[in-house]
Amino acid sequence: MATARPPFTGSFTQQEPIPEEGIGAALEVLRSGRLHRYNTAPGEEPEAAALEREYAAWQGADYCLAVASGGQAMQIALRAAGVGSGEPVLTNAFTLAPVPGAIAAVGARAVLVEITDDLVLDLDDLAAKAAASGARVLLLSHMRGHLCDMDRLMQVADACGVAVIEDCAHTMGASWNGRRSGNFGRAACFSTQTYKHLNSGEGGLLTSDDAALMARATMLSGSYMLYARHGAGPAEEVFADIRLDTPNMSARMDNLRAALLRPQIAVLDDRIARWNARHDRVAGHLRRHNAIRLPYRPPEEGYVGSSIQFLVPGIAPATARAFLADTARRGVELKWFGATEPAGFTSAHPSWRYVAPQSLPRTDAVLAGLFDMRLPLTFSLEDCDLISAHILDAAAAVLEAA
Ligand SMILES: *Cc1c(COP(=O)(O)O)cnc(C)c1O
């Protein structure tokens, strides 16, 4: 097994710097002292409002609300859609903890829907669970950037009377049949946390074309009576009753973060092209190994390859652990969704003990063989070649020996 290949030494969590323009704008906010979004000089458009205006235009949504995190965007969207305490909310069994967390935050009950071995929502299980639970809302997580057949999903959801809220934490900039991810459902939630497609450390964006929902969301985000000072919000008359009926849950974005984000919108398309070049480079290598299967990506899917997933169907847990250890020794940081103990950002549904236990045999079988790897833009294409070679070496050493 000895190989002359040097270990990989790059960091899987190192993102690119904030564009100089964003650093300059952030310094101006700091010098002004006006960090709070409603603290404006006469005639000034605050950075948070400008971000909302610009992101709504980029996304192609009527309204955009900037908030404190992607998780807050989801909680606010659920509440603004009228989800109440004890109510069932459908969601993917395969996602990250902030998604069942958002459902728990509004006091609702997560009803987990199976995924397919291409990592997307199983639409037959969705229809069955919508009928069985009577849920009125689906919080659809486009987990790790994989889009289900969005046309069919919307047909199923409409037929079941289920409103769709999209979790686009991994699909900002992605599309289905040329339509942007986030523009299918009633509302869409984005994260601008460091590991996502825009980076402000923490932050979130909520978009929708539904004026009343967005007025409720704006009040929930903590707008006080200053809702008119938003960059892409509903008309003032929409707030007439909503401003009195809706509690303030303080989850605003500040001008400093917005200043960091605005110049990043302009480079998003370029980032997407570079992520996809890296994703496709690694995918091309891994595809050559007969024990490794890459999830199918249909031609309708315009994806953003900021991470890559691959499956080793039927891998035994001990072999999976040996494979992880072998890749780690080579400097390659893989995540495995089949582990019984949650680690880092990765956890599977059985470790969400605040969610009622549910039997999800199909999802469990997929997760048992699912590996995941980040592809930060600080990696070069040559880095991608080296990483892939290490994965293939580890596969030869561990999988073929098993
Ligand atoms: C990161 C993430 C979120 C929410 O992000 P935060 O901004 O960290 O709250 C939601 N869904 C998924 C799938 C995520 O990975």
Coordinates of C-alpha atoms and ligand atoms in Angstrom, one line a residue:
M1 CA 0.0 0.0 0.0
A2 CA 3.0 2.3 0.3
T3 CA 2.7 5.2 -2.0
A4 CA 4.9 8.1 -2.9
R5 CA 1.9 10.4 -3.0
P6 CA 2.3 13.4 -0.6
P7 CA -0.5 13.8 1.9
F8 CA -3.0 16.6 1.1
T9 CA -2.3 19.5 3.4
G10 CA -5.1 22.0 2.5
S11 CA -7.9 23.0 4.9
F12 CA -11.4 21.7 4.1
T13 CA -12.9 24.6 6.1
Q14 CA -10.8 27.5 4.6
Q15 CA -13.0 29.8 2.6
E16 CA -11.8 32.7 0.4
P17 CA -11.3 36.2 1.9
I18 CA -14.1 38.7 1.9
P19 CA -13.8 40.8 -1.3
E20 CA -11.8 44.1 -0.7
E21 CA -14.9 46.1 -1.6
G22 CA -16.8 44.4 1.2
I23 CA -14.0 45.0 3.7
G24 CA -14.0 48.7 2.6
A25 CA -17.8 49.0 3.1
A26 CA -17.6 47.2 6.5
L27 CA -14.9 49.7 7.6
E28 CA -17.2 52.6 6.6
V29 CA -20.0 51.1 8.7
L30 CA -17.7 50.7 11.6
R31 CA -16.5 54.3 11.3
S32 CA -20.1 55.6 11.1
G33 CA -21.1 53.8 14.3
R34 CA -24.4 53.1 12.6
L35 CA -24.4 49.3 12.8
H36 CA -28.0 48.8 13.6
R37 CA -30.2 48.5 10.5
Y38 CA -32.6 51.2 11.5
N39 CA -29.9 53.6 12.6
T40 CA -29.6 55.8 9.5
A41 CA -28.5 59.3 8.7
P42 CA -31.0 61.5 6.8
G43 CA -31.4 60.2 3.2
E44 CA -29.1 57.2 3.8
E45 CA -30.1 53.7 2.6
P46 CA -28.7 51.3 5.2
E47 CA -26.6 48.4 4.0
A48 CA -29.2 45.9 5.3
A49 CA -31.9 47.4 3.1
A50 CA -29.6 47.7 0.1
L51 CA -28.7 44.0 0.5
E52 CA -32.4 43.1 0.5
R53 CA -33.1 45.1 -2.6
E54 CA -30.1 43.6 -4.4
Y55 CA -30.7 40.0 -3.3
A56 CA -34.4 40.1 -4.3
A57 CA -33.3 41.3 -7.7
W58 CA -30.7 38.6 -8.1
Q59 CA -33.0 35.9 -6.9
G60 CA -36.0 37.1 -8.9
A61 CA -38.3 37.3 -5.9
D62 CA -40.7 40.2 -5.0
Y63 CA -39.5 40.4 -1.4
C64 CA -36.4 39.7 0.6
L65 CA -35.8 40.0 4.3
A66 CA -32.3 39.9 5.9
V67 CA -32.1 38.1 9.2
A68 CA -29.6 36.8 11.8
S69 CA -29.2 33.3 10.4
G70 CA -30.5 30.7 8.0
G71 CA -32.1 28.9 11.0
Q72 CA -33.9 32.1 11.9
A73 CA -35.1 32.5 8.3
M74 CA -36.7 29.0 8.6
Q75 CA -38.3 29.6 12.0
I76 CA -39.7 32.9 10.8
A77 CA -40.9 31.4 7.6
L78 CA -42.7 28.6 9.4
R79 CA -44.4 31.0 11.9
A80 CA -45.2 33.5 9.1
A81 CA -46.9 30.6 7.2
G82 CA -49.1 30.0 10.2
V83 CA -47.5 26.9 11.6
G84 CA -48.5 26.6 15.2
S85 CA -47.7 24.6 18.3
G86 CA -48.1 20.8 18.0
E87 CA -48.7 21.0 14.2
P88 CA -47.0 18.4 12.0
V89 CA -44.4 19.7 9.5
L90 CA -43.0 17.5 6.8
T91 CA -39.3 17.6 6.2
N92 CA -36.4 15.5 4.8
A93 CA -35.1 12.7 7.0
F94 CA -31.6 13.6 5.6
T95 CA -30.7 17.1 6.4
L96 CA -28.7 19.1 9.0
A97 CA -29.8 19.9 12.6
P98 CA -31.0 23.5 12.0
V99 CA -33.9 22.1 9.9
P100 CA -35.6 19.9 12.6
G101 CA -34.4 22.6 15.0
A102 CA -36.5 25.2 13.3
I103 CA -39.5 23.0 13.4
A104 CA -38.9 22.4 17.2
A105 CA -38.4 26.2 17.7
V106 CA -42.0 26.9 16.6
G107 CA -43.3 24.1 18.8
A108 CA -44.2 21.9 15.8
R109 CA -43.7 18.2 15.2
A110 CA -41.3 17.0 12.5
V111 CA -42.6 14.3 10.2
L112 CA -39.6 12.9 8.5
V113 CA -39.9 11.9 4.8
E114 CA -37.6 9.2 3.2
I115 CA -34.9 10.1 0.7
T116 CA -34.0 8.2 -2.4
D117 CA -30.5 6.8 -3.1
D118 CA -29.9 10.0 -5.2
L119 CA -30.3 11.9 -1.9
V120 CA -33.5 13.7 -2.7
L121 CA -36.9 13.6 -1.2
D122 CA -38.9 10.4 -2.0
L123 CA -42.1 11.9 -3.5
D124 CA -44.2 8.8 -3.0
D125 CA -43.3 8.8 0.7
L126 CA -44.1 12.5 0.8
A127 CA -47.6 11.9 -0.6
A128 CA -48.1 9.0 1.9
K129 CA -46.9 11.0 4.9
A130 CA -48.8 14.2 3.9
A131 CA -52.0 12.1 3.9
A132 CA -51.3 10.2 7.1
S133 CA -50.1 13.2 9.1
G134 CA -52.5 15.9 7.7
A135 CA -49.5 18.3 7.6
R136 CA -50.1 21.6 5.8
V137 CA -46.4 22.5 5.4
L138 CA -43.3 20.9 4.0
L139 CA -40.0 22.4 5.0
L140 CA -38.0 21.1 1.9
S141 CA -34.3 20.8 2.5
H142 CA -32.3 20.8 -0.7
M143 CA -29.7 19.0 1.3
R144 CA -26.1 19.2 0.0
G145 CA -27.4 20.9 -3.1
H146 CA -29.4 17.9 -4.6
L147 CA -32.7 19.0 -6.1
C148 CA -35.6 16.6 -6.4
D149 CA -37.9 16.8 -9.5
M150 CA -39.3 20.2 -8.6
D151 CA -42.1 20.1 -11.1
R152 CA -43.4 16.8 -9.7
L153 CA -42.8 17.9 -6.2
M154 CA -45.0 21.0 -6.7
Q155 CA -47.7 18.8 -8.2
V156 CA -47.6 16.4 -5.3
A157 CA -47.6 19.3 -2.8
D158 CA -50.4 21.1 -4.5
A159 CA -52.5 17.9 -4.7
C160 CA -52.0 17.2 -1.0
G161 CA -52.7 20.9 0.0
V162 CA -49.2 21.3 1.4
A163 CA -47.4 24.6 1.3
V164 CA -43.7 24.4 0.5
I165 CA -41.0 26.3 2.3
E166 CA -37.6 25.8 0.7
D167 CA -34.4 25.4 2.7
C168 CA -31.9 26.7 0.1
A169 CA -28.9 26.8 2.5
H170 CA -27.0 24.6 -0.1
T171 CA -28.8 25.7 -3.3
M172 CA -28.3 29.5 -3.5
G173 CA -27.7 30.0 -7.2
A174 CA -28.9 26.5 -8.2
S175 CA -31.9 25.9 -10.6
W176 CA -34.4 23.3 -11.9
N177 CA -35.3 23.6 -15.5
G178 CA -33.9 27.1 -15.6
R179 CA -35.9 28.3 -12.6
R180 CA -33.9 29.4 -9.5
S181 CA -34.1 27.2 -6.4
G182 CA -36.2 29.1 -3.9
N183 CA -38.7 30.3 -6.5
F184 CA -40.9 27.2 -6.4
G185 CA -42.3 27.3 -2.9
R186 CA -44.2 29.9 -0.9
A187 CA -41.0 31.1 0.7
A188 CA -37.3 30.3 0.6
C189 CA -34.6 30.4 3.3
F190 CA -30.9 31.1 2.6
S191 CA -27.9 31.1 5.0
T192 CA -24.9 33.4 4.7
Q193 CA -23.0 31.5 7.4
T194 CA -19.3 31.1 6.6
Y195 CA -19.6 27.6 4.9
K196 CA -22.4 28.6 2.5
H197 CA -22.4 30.4 -0.8
L198 CA -22.2 33.9 0.6
N199 CA -20.1 34.5 3.8
S200 CA -20.9 37.0 6.5
G201 CA -20.0 34.7 9.4
E202 CA -23.6 34.4 10.4
G203 CA -26.7 35.6 8.5
G204 CA -29.8 34.6 6.6
L205 CA -32.1 35.7 3.9
L206 CA -35.8 35.0 3.4
T207 CA -37.5 35.5 0.0
S208 CA -41.1 35.2 -1.1
D209 CA -43.7 36.7 -3.5
D210 CA -46.3 36.5 -0.8
A211 CA -46.9 40.0 0.6
A212 CA -48.8 39.1 3.8
L213 CA -46.4 36.3 4.7
M214 CA -43.5 38.7 4.3
A215 CA -45.2 41.4 6.3
R216 CA -45.6 38.9 9.2
A217 CA -42.0 37.8 8.7
T218 CA -40.7 41.4 8.8
M219 CA -42.5 42.0 12.1
L220 CA -41.3 38.6 13.5
S221 CA -37.7 39.5 12.6
G222 CA -37.9 42.5 15.0
S223 CA -38.7 45.5 12.8
Y224 CA -40.6 47.4 15.5
M225 CA -42.7 49.9 13.6
L226 CA -39.8 50.6 11.2
Y227 CA -40.9 48.1 8.5
A228 CA -41.1 50.8 5.9
R229 CA -37.3 51.0 6.0
H230 CA -36.7 47.7 4.2
G231 CA -35.2 47.3 0.8
A232 CA -37.6 44.8 -0.7
G233 CA -40.6 44.6 1.6
P234 CA -44.3 44.7 1.1
A235 CA -46.2 48.0 0.8
E236 CA -47.0 49.8 4.1
E237 CA -50.8 49.1 3.9
V238 CA -50.1 45.3 4.1
F239 CA -48.9 45.9 7.6
A240 CA -52.1 47.6 8.8
D241 CA -53.2 44.8 11.1
I242 CA -50.2 42.6 10.9
R243 CA -48.0 45.1 12.7
L244 CA -50.3 44.8 15.8
D245 CA -51.0 41.1 15.5
T246 CA -47.4 39.8 15.1
P247 CA -44.9 39.4 17.9
N248 CA -41.4 40.8 17.7
M249 CA -38.8 37.9 17.9
S250 CA -35.6 39.9 17.3
A251 CA -33.6 38.3 14.6
R252 CA -32.4 41.2 12.5
M253 CA -29.3 41.4 10.3
D254 CA -27.0 44.3 11.0
N255 CA -25.4 46.7 8.6
L256 CA -21.9 45.3 9.1
R257 CA -22.8 41.8 7.8
A258 CA -24.9 43.3 5.0
A259 CA -21.8 45.4 3.9
L260 CA -19.7 42.2 3.7
L261 CA -22.4 40.4 1.7
R262 CA -23.4 43.0 -1.0
P263 CA -20.2 42.8 -3.1
Q264 CA -20.4 38.9 -2.9
I265 CA -23.6 38.9 -4.9
A266 CA -21.7 40.2 -7.9
V267 CA -19.2 37.3 -7.8
L268 CA -21.7 34.6 -7.0
D269 CA -22.0 33.4 -10.7
D270 CA -18.2 33.2 -10.9
R271 CA -18.1 31.3 -7.6
I272 CA -20.6 28.8 -8.9
A273 CA -18.6 28.1 -12.1
R274 CA -15.5 27.6 -9.9
W275 CA -17.3 25.3 -7.5
N276 CA -18.7 23.2 -10.3
A277 CA -15.3 22.9 -12.0
R278 CA -13.9 21.5 -8.7
H279 CA -17.0 19.2 -8.1
D280 CA -16.9 17.8 -11.7
R281 CA -13.1 17.3 -11.5
V282 CA -13.5 15.1 -8.3
A283 CA -16.6 13.4 -9.7
G284 CA -14.8 12.5 -12.8
H285 CA -12.1 10.7 -10.8
L286 CA -14.3 9.0 -8.3
R287 CA -16.7 7.7 -11.0
R288 CA -13.9 5.4 -12.2
H289 CA -14.0 3.2 -9.0
N290 CA -16.6 0.4 -9.3
A291 CA -17.5 0.3 -5.6
I292 CA -18.2 4.1 -5.6
R293 CA -21.5 5.5 -6.8
L294 CA -22.2 9.2 -7.4
P295 CA -25.8 10.3 -7.0
Y296 CA -27.5 10.8 -10.3
R297 CA -27.8 14.5 -11.3
P298 CA -30.6 15.0 -13.8
P299 CA -30.1 17.3 -16.8
E300 CA -32.8 19.7 -15.4
E301 CA -30.7 20.3 -12.3
G302 CA -28.4 23.3 -12.4
Y303 CA -26.4 22.5 -9.3
V304 CA -23.8 24.3 -7.2
G305 CA -21.0 21.9 -6.4
S306 CA -19.8 23.4 -3.2
S307 CA -19.5 19.9 -1.7
I308 CA -19.6 16.4 -3.1
Q309 CA -21.3 13.2 -2.0
F310 CA -20.6 9.7 -3.0
L311 CA -22.1 6.3 -1.9
V312 CA -20.4 3.0 -1.2
P313 CA -23.6 0.9 -1.1
G314 CA -23.6 -2.0 1.3
I315 CA -20.3 -0.9 3.1
A316 CA -20.0 -2.4 6.6
P317 CA -19.7 0.1 9.4
A318 CA -16.2 -1.2 10.4
T319 CA -15.1 -0.8 6.8
A320 CA -16.5 2.7 6.6
R321 CA -14.6 3.6 9.8
A322 CA -11.4 2.2 8.3
F323 CA -12.0 4.1 5.1
L324 CA -12.5 7.4 7.0
A325 CA -9.4 6.7 9.1
D326 CA -7.3 6.0 5.9
T327 CA -8.5 9.1 4.1
A328 CA -7.9 11.2 7.2
R329 CA -4.3 9.9 7.5
R330 CA -3.9 11.2 3.9
G331 CA -5.1 14.6 4.8
V332 CA -8.6 14.1 3.3
E333 CA -11.5 15.1 5.5
L334 CA -14.6 13.0 4.7
K335 CA -17.8 13.0 6.6
W336 CA -19.8 9.8 7.0
F337 CA -23.6 10.0 7.6
G338 CA -23.7 6.4 8.7
A339 CA -22.0 6.9 12.1
T340 CA -24.1 6.2 15.2
E341 CA -22.5 9.2 17.1
P342 CA -23.0 12.7 15.7
A343 CA -19.7 14.5 15.0
G344 CA -19.0 18.1 14.0
F345 CA -21.8 19.5 11.8
T346 CA -22.9 15.9 10.8
S347 CA -25.7 14.1 12.5
A348 CA -28.4 11.6 11.4
H349 CA -32.0 11.6 12.4
P350 CA -31.7 9.0 15.3
S351 CA -29.6 11.6 17.2
W352 CA -32.3 14.3 17.0
R353 CA -33.9 13.0 20.2
Y354 CA -36.2 16.1 20.4
V355 CA -37.9 14.6 17.3
A356 CA -40.2 11.6 17.9
P357 CA -38.4 8.5 16.7
Q358 CA -39.5 7.4 13.2
S359 CA -38.8 4.4 11.1
L360 CA -36.9 5.3 7.9
P361 CA -35.4 2.1 6.6
R362 CA -34.7 3.5 3.1
T363 CA -33.0 6.6 4.4
D364 CA -31.0 4.6 6.9
A365 CA -29.7 2.3 4.2
V366 CA -28.6 5.2 2.1
L367 CA -26.9 7.1 5.0
A368 CA -25.0 3.9 6.0
G369 CA -23.0 4.2 2.8
L370 CA -23.0 8.0 2.3
F371 CA -19.8 10.0 2.3
D372 CA -19.6 13.8 2.0
M373 CA -16.7 16.2 1.4
R374 CA -16.6 20.0 1.3
L375 CA -14.9 21.7 -1.7
P376 CA -13.9 25.2 -0.7
L377 CA -12.8 27.5 -3.4
T378 CA -9.3 27.8 -1.9
F379 CA -8.7 24.3 -3.4
S380 CA -7.1 24.4 -6.9
L381 CA -8.1 21.8 -9.6
E382 CA -4.7 20.2 -8.9
D383 CA -5.7 19.9 -5.2
C384 CA -8.9 18.2 -6.4
D385 CA -6.8 15.7 -8.4
L386 CA -4.6 14.9 -5.4
I387 CA -7.6 14.6 -3.1
S388 CA -9.3 12.2 -5.5
A389 CA -6.2 10.1 -6.0
H390 CA -6.0 9.7 -2.2
I391 CA -9.7 8.7 -2.0
L392 CA -9.1 6.1 -4.8
D393 CA -5.9 4.8 -3.0
A394 CA -7.9 4.5 0.3
A395 CA -10.6 2.7 -1.6
A396 CA -8.1 0.3 -3.1
A397 CA -6.5 -0.3 0.4
V398 CA -9.7 -0.6 2.4
L399 CA -12.7 -1.3 0.2
E400 CA -11.1 -3.9 -2.0
A401 CA -9.5 -5.6 1.0
A402 CA -12.8 -5.8 2.8
Ligands
LIG1 C1 -26.4 25.8 7.4 C2 -27.7 25.2 7.2 C3 -28.9 25.9 7.5 C4 -29.0 27.1 8.4 O1 -28.0 27.8 8.5 P1 -27.5 28.8 9.8 O2 -27.3 30.1 9.1 O3 -26.3 28.2 10.3 O4 -28.6 28.8 10.8 C5 -30.1 25.3 7.2 N1 -30.2 24.2 6.5 C6 -29.1 23.5 6.1 C7 -29.2 22.2 5.4 C8 -27.8 24.0 6.5 O5 -26.7 23.3 6.1

